[in-house]
XYZ file of N, CA and C in Angstrom:
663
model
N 48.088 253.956 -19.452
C 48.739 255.227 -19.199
C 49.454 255.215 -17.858
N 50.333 256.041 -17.571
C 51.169 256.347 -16.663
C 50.724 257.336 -15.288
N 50.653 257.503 -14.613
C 50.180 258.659 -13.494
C 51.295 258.870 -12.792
N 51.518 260.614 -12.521
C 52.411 260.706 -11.589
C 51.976 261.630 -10.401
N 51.458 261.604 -9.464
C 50.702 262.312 -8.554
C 49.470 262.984 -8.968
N 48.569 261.599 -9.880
C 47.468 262.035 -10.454
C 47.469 262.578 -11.620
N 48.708 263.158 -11.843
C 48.893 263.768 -13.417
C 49.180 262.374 -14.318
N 48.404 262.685 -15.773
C 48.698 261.641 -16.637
C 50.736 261.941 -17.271
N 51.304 261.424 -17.085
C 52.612 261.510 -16.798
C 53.258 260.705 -18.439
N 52.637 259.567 -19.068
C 53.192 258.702 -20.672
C 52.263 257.602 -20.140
N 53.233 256.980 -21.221
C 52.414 255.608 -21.303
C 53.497 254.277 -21.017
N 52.796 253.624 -20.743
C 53.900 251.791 -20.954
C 52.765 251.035 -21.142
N 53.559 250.336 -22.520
C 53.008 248.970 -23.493
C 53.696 248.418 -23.340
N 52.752 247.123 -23.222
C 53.722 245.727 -22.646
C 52.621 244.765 -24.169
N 53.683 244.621 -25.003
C 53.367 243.451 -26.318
C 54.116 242.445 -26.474
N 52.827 241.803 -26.672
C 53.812 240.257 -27.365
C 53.101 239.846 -28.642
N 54.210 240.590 -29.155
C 54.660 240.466 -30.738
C 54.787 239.215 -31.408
N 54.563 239.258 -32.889
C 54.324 237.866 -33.687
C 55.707 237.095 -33.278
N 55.345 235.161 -33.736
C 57.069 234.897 -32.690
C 57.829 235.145 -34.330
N 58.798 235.232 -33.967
C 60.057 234.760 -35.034
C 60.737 233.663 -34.491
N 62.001 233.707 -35.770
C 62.698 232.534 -35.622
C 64.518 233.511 -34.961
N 64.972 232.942 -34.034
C 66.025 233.176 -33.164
C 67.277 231.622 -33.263
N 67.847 231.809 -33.968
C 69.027 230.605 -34.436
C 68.619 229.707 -35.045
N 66.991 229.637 -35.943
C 66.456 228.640 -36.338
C 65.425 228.499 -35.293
N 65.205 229.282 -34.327
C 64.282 228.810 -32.889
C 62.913 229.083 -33.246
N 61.752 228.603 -33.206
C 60.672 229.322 -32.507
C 60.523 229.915 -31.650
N 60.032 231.445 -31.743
C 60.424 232.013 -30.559
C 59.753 233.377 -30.197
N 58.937 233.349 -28.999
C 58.288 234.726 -28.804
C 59.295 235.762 -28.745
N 58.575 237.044 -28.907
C 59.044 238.257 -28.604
C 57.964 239.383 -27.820
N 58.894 239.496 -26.981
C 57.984 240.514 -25.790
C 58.540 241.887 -25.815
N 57.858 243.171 -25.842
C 58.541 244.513 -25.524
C 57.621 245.200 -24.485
N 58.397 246.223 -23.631
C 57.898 246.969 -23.418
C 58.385 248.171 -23.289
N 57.598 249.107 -23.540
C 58.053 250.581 -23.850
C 57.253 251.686 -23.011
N 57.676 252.748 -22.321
C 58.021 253.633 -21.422
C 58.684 254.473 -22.242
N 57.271 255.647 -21.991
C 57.576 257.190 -22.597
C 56.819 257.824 -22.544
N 57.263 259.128 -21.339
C 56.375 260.266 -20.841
C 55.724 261.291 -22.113
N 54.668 261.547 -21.465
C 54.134 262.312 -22.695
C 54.810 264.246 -22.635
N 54.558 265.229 -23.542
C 55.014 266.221 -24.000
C 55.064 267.294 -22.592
N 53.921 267.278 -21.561
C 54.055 268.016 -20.368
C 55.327 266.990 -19.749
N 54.771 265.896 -19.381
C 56.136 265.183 -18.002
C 57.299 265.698 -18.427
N 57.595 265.357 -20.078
C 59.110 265.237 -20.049
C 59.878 266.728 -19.946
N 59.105 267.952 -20.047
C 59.645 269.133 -19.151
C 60.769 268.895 -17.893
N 60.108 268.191 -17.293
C 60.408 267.535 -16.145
C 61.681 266.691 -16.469
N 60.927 265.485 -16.310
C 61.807 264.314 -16.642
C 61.572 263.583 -17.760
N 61.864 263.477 -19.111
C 61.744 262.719 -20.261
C 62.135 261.541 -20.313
N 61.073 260.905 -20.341
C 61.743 258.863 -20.625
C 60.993 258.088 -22.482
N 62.027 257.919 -22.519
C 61.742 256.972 -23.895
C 62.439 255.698 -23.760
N 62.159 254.691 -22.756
C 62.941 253.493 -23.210
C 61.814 252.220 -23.731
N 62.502 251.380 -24.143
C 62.281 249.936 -24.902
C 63.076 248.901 -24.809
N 62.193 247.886 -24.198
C 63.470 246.783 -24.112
C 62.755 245.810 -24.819
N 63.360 244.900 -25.681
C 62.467 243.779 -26.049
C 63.423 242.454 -25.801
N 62.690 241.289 -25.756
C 63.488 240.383 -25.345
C 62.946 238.723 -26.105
N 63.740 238.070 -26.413
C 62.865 236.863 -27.246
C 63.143 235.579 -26.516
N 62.244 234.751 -26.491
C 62.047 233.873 -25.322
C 61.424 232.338 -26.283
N 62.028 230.919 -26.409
C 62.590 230.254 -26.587
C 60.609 229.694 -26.572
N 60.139 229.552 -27.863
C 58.982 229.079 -27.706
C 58.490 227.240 -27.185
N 59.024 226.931 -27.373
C 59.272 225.666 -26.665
C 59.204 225.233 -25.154
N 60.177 226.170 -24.467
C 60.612 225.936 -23.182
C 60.745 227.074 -22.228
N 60.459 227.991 -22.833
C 60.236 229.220 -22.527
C 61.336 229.945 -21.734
N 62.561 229.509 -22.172
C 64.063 229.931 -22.155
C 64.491 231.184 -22.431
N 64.578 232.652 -21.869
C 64.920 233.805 -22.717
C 66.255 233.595 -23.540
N 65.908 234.003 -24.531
C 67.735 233.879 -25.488
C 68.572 235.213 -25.017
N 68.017 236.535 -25.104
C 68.750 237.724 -25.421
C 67.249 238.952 -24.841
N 67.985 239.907 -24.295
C 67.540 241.329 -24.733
C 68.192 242.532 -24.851
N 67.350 243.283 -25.281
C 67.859 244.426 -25.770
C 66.906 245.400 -25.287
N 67.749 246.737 -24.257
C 67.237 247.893 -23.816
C 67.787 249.177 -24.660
N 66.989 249.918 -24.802
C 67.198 251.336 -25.559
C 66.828 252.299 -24.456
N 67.627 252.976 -23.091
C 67.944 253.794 -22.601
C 67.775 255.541 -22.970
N 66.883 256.070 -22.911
C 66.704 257.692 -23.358
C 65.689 258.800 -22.440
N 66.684 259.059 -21.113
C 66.339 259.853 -20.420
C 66.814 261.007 -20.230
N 66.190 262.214 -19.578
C 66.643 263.756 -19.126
C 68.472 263.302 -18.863
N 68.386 262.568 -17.942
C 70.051 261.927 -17.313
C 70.607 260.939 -18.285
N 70.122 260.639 -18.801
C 70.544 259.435 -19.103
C 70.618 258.744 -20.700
N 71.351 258.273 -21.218
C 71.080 257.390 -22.693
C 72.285 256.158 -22.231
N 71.228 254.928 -22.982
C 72.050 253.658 -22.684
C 71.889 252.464 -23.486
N 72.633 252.163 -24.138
C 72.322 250.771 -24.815
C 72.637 249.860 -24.036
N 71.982 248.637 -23.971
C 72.276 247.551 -22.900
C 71.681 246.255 -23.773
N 72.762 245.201 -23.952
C 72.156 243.831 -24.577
C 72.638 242.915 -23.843
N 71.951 241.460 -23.805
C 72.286 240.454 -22.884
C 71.931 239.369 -23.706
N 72.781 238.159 -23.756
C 72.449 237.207 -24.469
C 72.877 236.043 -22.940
N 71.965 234.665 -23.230
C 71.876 233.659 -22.347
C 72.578 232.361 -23.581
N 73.693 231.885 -23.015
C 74.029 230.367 -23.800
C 73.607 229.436 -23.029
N 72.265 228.840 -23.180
C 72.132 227.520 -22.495
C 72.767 226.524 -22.840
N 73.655 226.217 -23.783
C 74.672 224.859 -23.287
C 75.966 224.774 -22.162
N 76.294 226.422 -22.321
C 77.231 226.248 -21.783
C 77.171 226.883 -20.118
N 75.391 227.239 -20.223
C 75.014 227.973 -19.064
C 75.707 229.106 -18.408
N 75.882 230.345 -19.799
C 76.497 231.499 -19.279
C 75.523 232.609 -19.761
N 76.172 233.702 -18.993
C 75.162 234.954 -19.479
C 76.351 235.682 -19.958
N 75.798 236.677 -21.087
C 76.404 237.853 -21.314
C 75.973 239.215 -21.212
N 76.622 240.168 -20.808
C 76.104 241.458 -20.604
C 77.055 242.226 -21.386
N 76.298 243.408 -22.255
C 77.521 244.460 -22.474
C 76.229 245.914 -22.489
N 77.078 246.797 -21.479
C 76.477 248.191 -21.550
C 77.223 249.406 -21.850
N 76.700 250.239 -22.631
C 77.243 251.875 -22.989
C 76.130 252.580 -22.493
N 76.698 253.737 -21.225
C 75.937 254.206 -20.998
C 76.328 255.630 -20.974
N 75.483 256.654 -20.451
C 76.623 258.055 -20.925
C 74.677 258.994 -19.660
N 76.099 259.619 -18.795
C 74.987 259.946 -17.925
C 75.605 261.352 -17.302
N 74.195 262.453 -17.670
C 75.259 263.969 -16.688
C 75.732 264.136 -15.817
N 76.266 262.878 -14.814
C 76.863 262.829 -13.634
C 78.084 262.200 -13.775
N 77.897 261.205 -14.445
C 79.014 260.213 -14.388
C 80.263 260.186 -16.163
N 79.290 260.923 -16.753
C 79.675 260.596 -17.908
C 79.588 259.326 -19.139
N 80.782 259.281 -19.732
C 80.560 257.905 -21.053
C 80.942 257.088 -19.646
N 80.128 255.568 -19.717
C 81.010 254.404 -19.048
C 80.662 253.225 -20.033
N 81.106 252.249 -20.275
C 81.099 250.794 -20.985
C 81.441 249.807 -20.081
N 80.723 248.480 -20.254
C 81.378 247.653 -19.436
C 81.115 246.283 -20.156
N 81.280 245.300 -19.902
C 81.196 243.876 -20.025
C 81.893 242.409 -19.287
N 80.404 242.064 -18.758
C 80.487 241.023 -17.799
C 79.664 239.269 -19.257
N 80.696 238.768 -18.442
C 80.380 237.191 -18.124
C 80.137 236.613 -17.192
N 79.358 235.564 -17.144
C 79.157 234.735 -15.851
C 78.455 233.623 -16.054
N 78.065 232.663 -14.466
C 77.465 231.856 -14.956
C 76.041 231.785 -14.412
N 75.323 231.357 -15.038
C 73.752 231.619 -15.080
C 73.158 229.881 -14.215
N 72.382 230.406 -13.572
C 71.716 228.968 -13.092
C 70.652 228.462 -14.016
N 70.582 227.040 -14.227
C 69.018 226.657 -15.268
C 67.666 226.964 -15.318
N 67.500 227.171 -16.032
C 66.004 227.846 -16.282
C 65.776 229.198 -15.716
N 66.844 230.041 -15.689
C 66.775 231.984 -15.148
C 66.084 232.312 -16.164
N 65.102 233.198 -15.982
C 64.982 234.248 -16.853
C 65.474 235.615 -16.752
N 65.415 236.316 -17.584
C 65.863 237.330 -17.577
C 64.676 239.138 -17.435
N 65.385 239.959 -16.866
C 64.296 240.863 -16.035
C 63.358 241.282 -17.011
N 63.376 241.146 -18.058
C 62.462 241.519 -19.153
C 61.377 240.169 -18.934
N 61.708 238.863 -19.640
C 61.224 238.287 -19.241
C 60.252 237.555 -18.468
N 60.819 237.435 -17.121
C 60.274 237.536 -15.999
C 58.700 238.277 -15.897
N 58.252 239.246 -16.414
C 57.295 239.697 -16.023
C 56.335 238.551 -16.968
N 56.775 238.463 -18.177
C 55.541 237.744 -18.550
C 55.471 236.283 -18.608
N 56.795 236.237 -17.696
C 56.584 234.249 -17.352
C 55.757 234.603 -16.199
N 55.533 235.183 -15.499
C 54.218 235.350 -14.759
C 53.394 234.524 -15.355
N 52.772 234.972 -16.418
C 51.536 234.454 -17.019
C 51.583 232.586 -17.118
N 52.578 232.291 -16.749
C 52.511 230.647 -16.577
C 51.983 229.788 -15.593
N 51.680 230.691 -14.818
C 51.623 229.762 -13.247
C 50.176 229.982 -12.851
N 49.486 229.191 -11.664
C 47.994 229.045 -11.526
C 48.482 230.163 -10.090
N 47.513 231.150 -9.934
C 47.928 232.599 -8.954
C 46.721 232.042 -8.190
N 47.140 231.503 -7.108
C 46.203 231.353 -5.950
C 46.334 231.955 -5.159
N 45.513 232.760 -4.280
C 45.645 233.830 -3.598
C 46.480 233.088 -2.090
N 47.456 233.295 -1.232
C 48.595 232.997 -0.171
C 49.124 232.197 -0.940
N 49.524 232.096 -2.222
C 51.037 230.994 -2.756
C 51.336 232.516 -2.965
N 53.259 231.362 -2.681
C 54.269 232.199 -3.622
C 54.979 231.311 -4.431
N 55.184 232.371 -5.409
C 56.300 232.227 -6.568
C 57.917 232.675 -6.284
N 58.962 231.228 -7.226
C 59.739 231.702 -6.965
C 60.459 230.831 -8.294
N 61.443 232.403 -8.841
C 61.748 231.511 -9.866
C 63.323 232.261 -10.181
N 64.448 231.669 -11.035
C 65.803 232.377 -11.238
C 65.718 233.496 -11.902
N 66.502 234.608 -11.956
C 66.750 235.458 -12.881
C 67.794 235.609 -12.777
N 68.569 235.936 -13.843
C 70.145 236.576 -13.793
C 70.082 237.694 -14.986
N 70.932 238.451 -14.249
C 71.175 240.035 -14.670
C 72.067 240.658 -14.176
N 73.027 241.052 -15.431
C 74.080 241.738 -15.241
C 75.276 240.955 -14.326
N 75.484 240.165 -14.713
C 76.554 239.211 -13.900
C 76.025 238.879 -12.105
N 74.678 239.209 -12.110
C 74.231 238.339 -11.059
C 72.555 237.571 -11.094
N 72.910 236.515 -10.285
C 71.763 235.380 -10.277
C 70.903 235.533 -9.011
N 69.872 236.410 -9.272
C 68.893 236.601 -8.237
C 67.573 235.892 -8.307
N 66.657 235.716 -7.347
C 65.599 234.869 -6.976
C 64.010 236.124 -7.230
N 63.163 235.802 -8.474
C 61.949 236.647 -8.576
C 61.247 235.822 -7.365
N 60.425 236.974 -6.499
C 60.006 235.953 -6.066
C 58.581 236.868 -5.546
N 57.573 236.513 -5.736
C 55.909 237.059 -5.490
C 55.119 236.279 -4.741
N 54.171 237.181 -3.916
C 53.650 236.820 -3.166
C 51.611 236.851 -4.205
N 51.021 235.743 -4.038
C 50.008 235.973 -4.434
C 48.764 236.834 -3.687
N 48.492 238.062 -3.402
C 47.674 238.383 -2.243
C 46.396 238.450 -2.288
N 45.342 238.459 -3.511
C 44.148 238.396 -3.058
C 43.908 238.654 -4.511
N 42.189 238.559 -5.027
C 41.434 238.825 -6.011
C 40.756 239.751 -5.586
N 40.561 241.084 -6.941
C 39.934 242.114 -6.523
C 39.172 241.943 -8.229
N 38.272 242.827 -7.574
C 37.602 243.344 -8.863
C 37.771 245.114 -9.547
N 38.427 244.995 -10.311
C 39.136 246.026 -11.067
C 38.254 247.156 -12.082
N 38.077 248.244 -11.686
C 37.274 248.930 -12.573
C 38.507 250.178 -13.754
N 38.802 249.918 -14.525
C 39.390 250.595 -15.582
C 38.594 251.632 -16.631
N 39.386 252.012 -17.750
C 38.988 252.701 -18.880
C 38.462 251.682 -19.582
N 38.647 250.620 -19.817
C 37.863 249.741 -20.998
C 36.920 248.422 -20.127
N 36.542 249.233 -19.018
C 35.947 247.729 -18.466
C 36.239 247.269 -17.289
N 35.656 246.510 -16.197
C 35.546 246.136 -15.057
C 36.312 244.171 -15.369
N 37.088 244.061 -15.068
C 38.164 243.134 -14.801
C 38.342 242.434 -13.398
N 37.646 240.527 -12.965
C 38.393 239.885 -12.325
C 40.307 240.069 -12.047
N 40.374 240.343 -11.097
C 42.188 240.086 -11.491
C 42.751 239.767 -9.939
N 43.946 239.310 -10.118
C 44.319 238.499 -9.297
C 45.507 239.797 -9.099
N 45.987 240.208 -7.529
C 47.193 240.863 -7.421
C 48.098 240.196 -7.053
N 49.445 240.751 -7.161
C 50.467 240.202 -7.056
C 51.494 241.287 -6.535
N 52.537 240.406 -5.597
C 53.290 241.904 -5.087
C 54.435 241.174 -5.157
N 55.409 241.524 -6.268
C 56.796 240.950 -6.911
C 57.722 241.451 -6.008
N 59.250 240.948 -5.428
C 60.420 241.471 -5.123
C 61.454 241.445 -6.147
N 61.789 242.262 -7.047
C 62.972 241.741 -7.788
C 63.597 243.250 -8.147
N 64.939 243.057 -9.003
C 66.093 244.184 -8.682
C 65.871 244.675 -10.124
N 65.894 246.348 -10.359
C 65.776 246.764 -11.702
C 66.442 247.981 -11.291
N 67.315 248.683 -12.144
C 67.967 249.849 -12.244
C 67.312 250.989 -12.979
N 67.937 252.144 -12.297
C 67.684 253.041 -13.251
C 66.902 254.317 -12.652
N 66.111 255.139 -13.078
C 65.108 256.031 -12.489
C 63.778 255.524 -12.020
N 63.633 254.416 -12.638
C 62.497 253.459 -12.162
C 62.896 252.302 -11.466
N 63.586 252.205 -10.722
C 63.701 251.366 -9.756
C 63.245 251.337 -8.405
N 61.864 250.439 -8.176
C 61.490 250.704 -6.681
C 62.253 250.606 -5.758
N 61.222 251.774 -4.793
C 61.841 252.087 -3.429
C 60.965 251.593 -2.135
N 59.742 250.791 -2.853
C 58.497 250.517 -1.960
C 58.575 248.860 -2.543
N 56.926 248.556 -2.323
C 56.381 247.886 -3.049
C 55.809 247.748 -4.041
N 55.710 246.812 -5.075
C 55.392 246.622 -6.545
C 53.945 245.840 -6.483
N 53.171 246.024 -7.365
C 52.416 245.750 -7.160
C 51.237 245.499 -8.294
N 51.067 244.280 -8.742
C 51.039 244.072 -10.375
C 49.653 243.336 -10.278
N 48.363 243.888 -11.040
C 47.249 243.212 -11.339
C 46.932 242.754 -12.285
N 46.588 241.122 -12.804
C 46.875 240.383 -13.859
C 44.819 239.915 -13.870
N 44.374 240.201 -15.309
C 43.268 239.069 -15.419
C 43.115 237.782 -14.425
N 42.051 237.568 -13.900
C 42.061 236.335 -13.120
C 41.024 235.501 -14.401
N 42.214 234.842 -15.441
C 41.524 234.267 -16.643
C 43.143 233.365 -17.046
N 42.806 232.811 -18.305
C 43.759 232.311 -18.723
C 44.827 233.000 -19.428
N 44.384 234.001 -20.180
C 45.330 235.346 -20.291
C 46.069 235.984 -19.468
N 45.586 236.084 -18.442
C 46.775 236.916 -17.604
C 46.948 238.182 -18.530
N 46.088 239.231 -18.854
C 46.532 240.359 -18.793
C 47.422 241.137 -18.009
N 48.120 242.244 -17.786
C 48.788 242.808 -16.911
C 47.695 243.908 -17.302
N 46.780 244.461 -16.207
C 45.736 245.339 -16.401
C 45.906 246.882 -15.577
N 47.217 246.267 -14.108
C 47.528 247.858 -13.767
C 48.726 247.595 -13.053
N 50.192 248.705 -12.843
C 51.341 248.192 -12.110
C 51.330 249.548 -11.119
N 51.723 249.453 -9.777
C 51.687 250.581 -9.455
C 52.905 250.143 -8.230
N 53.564 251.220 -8.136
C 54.997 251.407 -7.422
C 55.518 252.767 -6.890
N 56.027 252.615 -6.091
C 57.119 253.880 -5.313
C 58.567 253.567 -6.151
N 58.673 254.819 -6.941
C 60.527 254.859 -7.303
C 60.990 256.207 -7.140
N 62.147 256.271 -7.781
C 62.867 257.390 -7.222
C 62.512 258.836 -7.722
N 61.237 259.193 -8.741
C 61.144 260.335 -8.535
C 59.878 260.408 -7.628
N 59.657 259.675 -7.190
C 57.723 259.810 -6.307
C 56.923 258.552 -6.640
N 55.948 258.470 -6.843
C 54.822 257.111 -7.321
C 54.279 257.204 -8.358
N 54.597 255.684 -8.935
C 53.933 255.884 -10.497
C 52.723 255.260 -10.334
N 51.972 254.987 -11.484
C 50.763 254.460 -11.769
C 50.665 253.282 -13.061
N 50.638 252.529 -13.242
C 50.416 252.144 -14.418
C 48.804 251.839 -15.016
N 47.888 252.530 -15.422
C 46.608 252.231 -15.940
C 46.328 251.681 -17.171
N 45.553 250.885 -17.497
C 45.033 250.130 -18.494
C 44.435 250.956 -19.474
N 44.736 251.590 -20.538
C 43.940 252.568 -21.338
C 43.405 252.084 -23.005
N 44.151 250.428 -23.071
C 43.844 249.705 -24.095
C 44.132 248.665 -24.244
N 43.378 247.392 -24.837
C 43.471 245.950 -24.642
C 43.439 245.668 -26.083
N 44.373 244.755 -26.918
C 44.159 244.376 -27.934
C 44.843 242.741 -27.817
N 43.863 242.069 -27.733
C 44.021 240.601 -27.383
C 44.846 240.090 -28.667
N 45.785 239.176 -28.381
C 46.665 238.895 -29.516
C 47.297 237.246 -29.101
N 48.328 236.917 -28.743
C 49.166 235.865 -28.662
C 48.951 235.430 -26.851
């Protein structure tokens, strides 16, 4: 569940879905979805979903796809990655009470092995999180090639709704748009196991501080 100054505010699910096949590929699929429950969205209403499919092999993102549906805001946004020819594509429609309809579409070129901001969170789960390493790995988005890059800071022991959890924190720098885009620090607690759950996210953005709480675990892929 979500918290917004203690108030339960929606929820965000982060799944990884059965893989399919993507050009003939083996290939995971990851979503996550963000959407305030019936009091918040008085306020501010969010319904988005982005899902993104990621190259089971090599763990290459191919493409994603965001579904945009806020108080301000509605937006379709898709991105596809050509690794032969090492380009990205972006195309967005967005339509916002300030700015109005806008569309755009960028090309560019992508550095090897980027992932993409969807992505990215759950290539986390690849790496051994020793508490003082950092991580640092490509992303490109939206016609630019930026550096994820996390600091490993310590093991805590985590008390939740379904259970008391080893987990390892982590405090990410990377660029995301929108109404949820931090203004602080990020700050992401993962199982200290081979799973790598994502068990709680908590951040400063632009309407105040969110929460992300653990309110259900269904072990899968």
């Amino acid at each position: 569940g979500l918290t917004y100054f203690n108030m339960t505010a929606g929820y965000l699910d982060m799944e990884v879905l059965p893989d399919v096949e993507v050009n003939g590929v083996r290939s995971h699929r990851f979503r996550i979805t963000i959407k305030s429950n019936s009091v918040f969205s008085r306020f501010y209403a969010v319904d988005d979903m982005a899902t993104t499919y990621v190259n089971h092999e090599n763990l290459l993102p191919f493409n994603f796809e965001i579904s945009v549906k806020e108080s301000k805001q509605l937006a379709d946004i898709k991105s596809f990655f050509d690794w032969e020819k090492l380009k990205g594509n972006y195309w967005e429609k967005r339509v916002s009470k300030d700015k109005g309809e806008r569309s755009k579409s960028i090309e560019w070129e992508i550095k090897p092995y980027s992932q993409n901001v969807i992505s990215a969170i759950f290539y986390l789960r690849n790496f051994t999180l020793t508490p003082g390493k950092k991580l640092a790995f490509p992303v490109a988005d939206e016609g630019r090639n930026i550096v994820f890059k996390g600091d490993i800071l310590r093991k805590e022991k985590l008390k939740t709704d379904v259970g008391t959890f080893d987990t390892v924190v982590i405090r990410p720098q990377f660029e995301v748009d929108g109404v949820f885009k931090p203004t602080g620090d990020i700050l992401i607690w993962l199982t200290d196991d081979e799973r790598k759950f994502i068990v709680r996210i908590e951040s400063k953005i632009k309407i105040g501080t969110i929460v992300g709480k653990l309110r259900g675990l269904t072990p899968g892929r």
